[in-house]
mmCIF file of C-alpha atoms and ligand atoms in Angstrom:
data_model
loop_
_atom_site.group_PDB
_atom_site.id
_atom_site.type_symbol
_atom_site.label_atom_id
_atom_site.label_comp_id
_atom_site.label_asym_id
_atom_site.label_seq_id
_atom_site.Cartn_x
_atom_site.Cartn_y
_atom_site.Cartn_z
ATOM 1 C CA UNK N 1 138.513 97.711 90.114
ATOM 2 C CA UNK N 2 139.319 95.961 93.455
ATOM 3 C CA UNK N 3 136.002 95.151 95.779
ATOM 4 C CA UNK N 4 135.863 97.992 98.137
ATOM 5 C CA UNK N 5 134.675 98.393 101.625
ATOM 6 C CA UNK N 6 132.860 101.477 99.846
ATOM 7 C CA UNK N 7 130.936 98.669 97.001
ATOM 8 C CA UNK N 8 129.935 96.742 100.149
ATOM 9 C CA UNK N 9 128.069 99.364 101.714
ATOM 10 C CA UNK N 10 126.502 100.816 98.738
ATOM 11 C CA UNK N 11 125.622 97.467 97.588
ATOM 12 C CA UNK N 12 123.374 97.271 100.539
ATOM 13 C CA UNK N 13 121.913 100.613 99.398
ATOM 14 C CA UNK N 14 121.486 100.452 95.610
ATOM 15 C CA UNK N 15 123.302 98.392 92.991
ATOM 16 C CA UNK N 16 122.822 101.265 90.411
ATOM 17 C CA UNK N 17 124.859 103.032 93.121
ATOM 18 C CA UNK N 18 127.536 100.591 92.891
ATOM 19 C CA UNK N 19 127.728 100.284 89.339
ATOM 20 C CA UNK N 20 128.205 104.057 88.873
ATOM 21 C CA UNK N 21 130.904 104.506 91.522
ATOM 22 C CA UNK N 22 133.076 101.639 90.011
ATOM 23 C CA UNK N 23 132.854 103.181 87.046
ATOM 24 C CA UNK N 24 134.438 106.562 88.098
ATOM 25 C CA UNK N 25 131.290 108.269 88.254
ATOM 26 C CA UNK N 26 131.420 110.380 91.728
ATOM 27 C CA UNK N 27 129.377 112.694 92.824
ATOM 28 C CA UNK N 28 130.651 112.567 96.535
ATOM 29 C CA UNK N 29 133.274 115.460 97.437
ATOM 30 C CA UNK N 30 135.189 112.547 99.146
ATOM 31 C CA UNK N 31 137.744 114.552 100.753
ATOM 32 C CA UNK N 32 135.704 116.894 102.530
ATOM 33 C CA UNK N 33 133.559 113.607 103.968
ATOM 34 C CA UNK N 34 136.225 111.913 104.992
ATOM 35 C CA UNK N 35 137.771 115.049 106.452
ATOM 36 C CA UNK N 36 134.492 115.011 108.351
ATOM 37 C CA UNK N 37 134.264 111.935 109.539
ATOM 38 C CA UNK N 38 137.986 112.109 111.142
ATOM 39 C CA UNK N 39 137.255 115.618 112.474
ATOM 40 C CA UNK N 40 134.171 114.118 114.150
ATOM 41 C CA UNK N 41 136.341 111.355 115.146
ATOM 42 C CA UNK N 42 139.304 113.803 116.565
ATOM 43 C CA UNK N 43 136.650 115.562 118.697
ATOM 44 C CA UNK N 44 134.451 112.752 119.971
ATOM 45 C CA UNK N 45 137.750 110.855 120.991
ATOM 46 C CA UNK N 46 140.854 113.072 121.328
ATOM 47 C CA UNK N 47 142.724 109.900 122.690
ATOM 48 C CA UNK N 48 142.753 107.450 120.089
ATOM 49 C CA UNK N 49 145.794 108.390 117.994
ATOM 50 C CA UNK N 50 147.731 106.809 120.983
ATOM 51 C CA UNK N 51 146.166 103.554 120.333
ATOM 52 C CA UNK N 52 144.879 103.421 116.717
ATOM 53 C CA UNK N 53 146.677 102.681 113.257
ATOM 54 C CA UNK N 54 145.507 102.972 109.722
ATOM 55 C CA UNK N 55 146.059 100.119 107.277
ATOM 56 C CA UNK N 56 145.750 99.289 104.392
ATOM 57 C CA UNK N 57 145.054 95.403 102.955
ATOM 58 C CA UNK N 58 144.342 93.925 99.957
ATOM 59 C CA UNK N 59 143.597 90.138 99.223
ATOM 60 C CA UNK N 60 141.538 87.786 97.273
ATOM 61 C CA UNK N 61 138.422 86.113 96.565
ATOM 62 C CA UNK N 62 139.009 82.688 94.990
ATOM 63 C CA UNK N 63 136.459 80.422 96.028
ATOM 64 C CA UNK N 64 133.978 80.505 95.486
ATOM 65 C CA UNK N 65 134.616 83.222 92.727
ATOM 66 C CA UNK N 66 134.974 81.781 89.283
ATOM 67 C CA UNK N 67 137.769 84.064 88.454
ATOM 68 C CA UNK N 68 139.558 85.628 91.416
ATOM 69 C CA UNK N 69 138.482 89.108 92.808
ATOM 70 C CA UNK N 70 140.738 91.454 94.185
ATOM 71 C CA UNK N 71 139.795 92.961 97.453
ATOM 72 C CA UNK N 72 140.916 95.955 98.761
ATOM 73 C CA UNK N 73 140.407 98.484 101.668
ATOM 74 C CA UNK N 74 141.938 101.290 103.896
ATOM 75 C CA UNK N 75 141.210 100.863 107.636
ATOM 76 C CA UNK N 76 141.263 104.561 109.206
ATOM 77 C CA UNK N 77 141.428 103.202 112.812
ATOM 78 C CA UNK N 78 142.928 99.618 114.128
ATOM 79 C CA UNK N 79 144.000 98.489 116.915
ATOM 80 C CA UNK N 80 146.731 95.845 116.140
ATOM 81 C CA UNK N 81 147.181 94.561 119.788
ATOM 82 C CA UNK N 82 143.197 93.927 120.572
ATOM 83 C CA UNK N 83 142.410 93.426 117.099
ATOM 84 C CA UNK N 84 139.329 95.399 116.806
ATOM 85 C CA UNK N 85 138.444 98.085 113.918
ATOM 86 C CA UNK N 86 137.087 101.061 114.608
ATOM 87 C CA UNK N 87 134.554 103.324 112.478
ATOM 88 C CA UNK N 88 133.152 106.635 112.941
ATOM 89 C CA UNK N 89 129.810 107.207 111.669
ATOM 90 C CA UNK N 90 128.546 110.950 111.157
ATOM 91 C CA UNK N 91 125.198 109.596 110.467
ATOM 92 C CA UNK N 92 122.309 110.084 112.561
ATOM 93 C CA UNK N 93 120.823 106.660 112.584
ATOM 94 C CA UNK N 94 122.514 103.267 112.381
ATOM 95 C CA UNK N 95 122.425 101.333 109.019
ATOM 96 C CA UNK N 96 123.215 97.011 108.053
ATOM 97 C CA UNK N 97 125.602 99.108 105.272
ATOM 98 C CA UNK N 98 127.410 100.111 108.489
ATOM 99 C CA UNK N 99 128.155 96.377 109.680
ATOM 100 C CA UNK N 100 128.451 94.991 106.383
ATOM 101 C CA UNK N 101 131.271 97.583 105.748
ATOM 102 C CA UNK N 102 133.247 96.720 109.051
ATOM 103 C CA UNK N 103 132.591 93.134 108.368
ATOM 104 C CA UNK N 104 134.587 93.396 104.983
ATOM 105 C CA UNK N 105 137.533 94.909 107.154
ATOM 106 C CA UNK N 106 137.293 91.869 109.405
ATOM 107 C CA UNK N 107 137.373 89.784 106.557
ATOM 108 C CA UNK N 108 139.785 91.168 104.748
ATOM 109 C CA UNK N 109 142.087 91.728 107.825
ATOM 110 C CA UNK N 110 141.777 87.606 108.463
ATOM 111 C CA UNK N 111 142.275 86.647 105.161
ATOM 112 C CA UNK N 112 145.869 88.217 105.451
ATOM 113 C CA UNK N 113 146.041 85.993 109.235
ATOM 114 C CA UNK N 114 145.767 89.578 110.966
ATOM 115 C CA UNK N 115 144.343 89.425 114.747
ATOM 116 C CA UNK N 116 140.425 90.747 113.716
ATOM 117 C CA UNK N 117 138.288 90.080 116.723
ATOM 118 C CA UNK N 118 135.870 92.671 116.117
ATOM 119 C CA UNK N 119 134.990 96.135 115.152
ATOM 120 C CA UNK N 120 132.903 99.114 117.099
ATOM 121 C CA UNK N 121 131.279 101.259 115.043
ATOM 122 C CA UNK N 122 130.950 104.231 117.040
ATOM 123 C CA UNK N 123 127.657 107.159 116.476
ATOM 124 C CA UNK N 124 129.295 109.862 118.009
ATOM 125 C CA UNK N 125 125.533 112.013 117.322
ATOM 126 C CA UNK N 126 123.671 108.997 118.709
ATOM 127 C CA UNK N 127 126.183 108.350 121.222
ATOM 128 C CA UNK N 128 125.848 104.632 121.179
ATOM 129 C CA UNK N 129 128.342 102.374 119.894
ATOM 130 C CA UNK N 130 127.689 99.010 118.164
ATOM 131 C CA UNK N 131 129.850 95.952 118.409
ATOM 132 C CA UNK N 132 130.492 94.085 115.246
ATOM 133 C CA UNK N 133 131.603 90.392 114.946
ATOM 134 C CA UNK N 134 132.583 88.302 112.034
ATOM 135 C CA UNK N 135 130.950 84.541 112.327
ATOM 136 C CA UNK N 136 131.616 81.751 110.209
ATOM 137 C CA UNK N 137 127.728 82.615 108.558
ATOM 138 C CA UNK N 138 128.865 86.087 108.209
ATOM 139 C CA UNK N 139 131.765 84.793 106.480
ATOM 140 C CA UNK N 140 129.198 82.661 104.160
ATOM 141 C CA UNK N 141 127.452 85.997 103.290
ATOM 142 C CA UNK N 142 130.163 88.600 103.149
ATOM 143 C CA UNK N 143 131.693 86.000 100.335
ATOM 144 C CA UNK N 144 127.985 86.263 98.604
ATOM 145 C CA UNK N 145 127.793 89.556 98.918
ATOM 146 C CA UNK N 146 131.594 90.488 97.193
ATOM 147 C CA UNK N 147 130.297 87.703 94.301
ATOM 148 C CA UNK N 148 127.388 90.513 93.430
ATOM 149 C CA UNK N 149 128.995 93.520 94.210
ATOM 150 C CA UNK N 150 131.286 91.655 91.408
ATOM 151 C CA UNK N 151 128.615 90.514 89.519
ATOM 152 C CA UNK N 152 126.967 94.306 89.039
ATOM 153 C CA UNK N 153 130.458 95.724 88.492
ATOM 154 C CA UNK N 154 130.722 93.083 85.235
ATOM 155 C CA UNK N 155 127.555 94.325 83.932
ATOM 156 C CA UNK N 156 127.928 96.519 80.710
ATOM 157 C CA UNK N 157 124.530 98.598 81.119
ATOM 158 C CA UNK N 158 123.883 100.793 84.457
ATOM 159 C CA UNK N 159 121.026 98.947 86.891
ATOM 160 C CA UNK N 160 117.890 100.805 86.658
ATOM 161 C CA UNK N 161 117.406 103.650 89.699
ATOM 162 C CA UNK N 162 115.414 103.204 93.035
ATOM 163 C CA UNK N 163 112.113 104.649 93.309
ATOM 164 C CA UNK N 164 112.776 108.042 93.744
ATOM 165 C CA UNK N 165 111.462 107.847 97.210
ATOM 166 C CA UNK N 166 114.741 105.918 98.254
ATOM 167 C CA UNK N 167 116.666 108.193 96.739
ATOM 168 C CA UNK N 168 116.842 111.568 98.594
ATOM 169 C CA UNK N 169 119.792 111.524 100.215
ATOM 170 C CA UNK N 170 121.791 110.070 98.255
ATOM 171 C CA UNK N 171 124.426 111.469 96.381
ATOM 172 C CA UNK N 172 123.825 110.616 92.825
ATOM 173 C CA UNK N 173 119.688 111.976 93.608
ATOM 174 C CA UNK N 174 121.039 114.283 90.906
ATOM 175 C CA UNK N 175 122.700 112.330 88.224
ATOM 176 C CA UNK N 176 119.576 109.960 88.331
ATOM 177 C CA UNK N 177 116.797 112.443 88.341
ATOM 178 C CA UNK N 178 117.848 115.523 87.220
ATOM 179 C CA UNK N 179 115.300 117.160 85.130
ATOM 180 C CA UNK N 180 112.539 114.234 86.342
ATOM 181 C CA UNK N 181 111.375 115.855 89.504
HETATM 182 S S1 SF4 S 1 119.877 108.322 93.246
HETATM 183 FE FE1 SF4 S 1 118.716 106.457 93.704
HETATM 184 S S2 SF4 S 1 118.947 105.163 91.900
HETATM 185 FE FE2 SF4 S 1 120.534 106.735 91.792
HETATM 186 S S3 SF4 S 1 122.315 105.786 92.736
HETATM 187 FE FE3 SF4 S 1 121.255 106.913 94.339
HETATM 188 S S4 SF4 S 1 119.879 105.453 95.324
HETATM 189 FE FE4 SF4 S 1 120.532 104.573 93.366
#
C-alpha cells in the first residue's frame, strides 16, 4: 500500500492505528466523513468551487528509502494558479496531524514540480485558519516520517495499543478494547 496522507496523520496519533488501517482494517464509515467534511466545507465557503480543483498525485520516495515507497494522495481542494492546498477540518481543536497531513500534499505536489506554496487549513467551528508551509527542515522530517509510517506498515505483528486514556475518540476504541473496559 502507497504512503497516504491518511498514514501521515495517524502516524502522529498512534502507530497501532496505522498498522491496522494499512491493513484493511476500517472502522471509519469513510464516506459519510468525508461527505461531512465537504458539506462543512460547501457551507462555510459557498465560493470555492470557482477557484478550487481536486487532484490526485502519486510519486516516490527513493532516498533516503532503501527500497522505493510509493506515495500517494487525493487533494480535495487546490488552487493551481496560487499554489496553495486547502483543508477543511470538522474538528474542534487544531492538531500537528493536521499540518503534517497538508505538508505531505505539499510534498507530494513538489515532487511532481507542481506550484505548492502553501496550504490553509481552515476550522470552520473554531473559525481560525492556519497557514501551512513546507521548509527545507520540514522536508528533512516529512521524508523521516514516510520512512516509519513505512517502517510500521512492514511490520508482521500489530503495535501494541495506547493507554486507553488516548484512546477515546478514536475510531478503532472498539476493536482495541472491546470487552476490556
Ligand atoms: S484505539 Fe487506541 S490503540 Fe487502538 S488504534 Fe486507536 S489510538 Fe491506537
Amino acid at each position: 500500500m502507497p504512503i497516504t496522507a491518511t498514514l501521515i496523520n495517524y502516524r502522529m496519533l498512534c502507530r497501532r492505528k496505522v498498522w491496522l488501517h494499512a491493513h484493511g482494517i476500517r472502522m471509519e464509515h469513510t464516506s459519510e466523513v468525508v461527505a461531512e467534511g465537504r458539506l462543512i466545507g460547501l457551507e462555510s465557503y459557498p465560493q470555492r468551487a470557482e477557484r478550487w480543483t481536486e487532484i490526485e498525485v502519486s510519486g516516490m520516495l527513493s532516498y533516503p528509502a532503501e527500497t522505493p515507497i510509493e506515495l500517494s494522495a487525493k487533494i480535495d481542494f487546490f488552487d493551481p494558479h496560487l499554489g496553495i492546498v486547502h483543508e477543511v477540518k470538522k474538528s474542534a481543536a487544531k492538531e500537528q496531524a493536521h499540518i503534517a497531513q497538508v505538508q505531505f500534499y505539499l510534498y507530494l505536489l513538489r515532487l511532481n514540480g507542481i506550484n505548492a506554496m502553501y496550504g490553509l487549513i481552515e476550522y470552520p467551528k473554531l473559525r481560525i485558519t492556519e497557514r501551512v508551509s513546507l521548509t527545507d527542515e520540514d522536508i528533512l522530517s516529512m521524508q523521516s516520517q514516510i520512512l516509519k509510517a513505512h517502517e510500521i506498515i512492514q511490520q508482521e505483528a500489530c503495535p501494541e495499543r495506547l493507554p486507553i486514556s488516548k484512546c477515546k475518540s478514536c475510531s478503532f476504541f472498539e476493536f482495541c478494547w472491546v470487552g476490556e473496559e
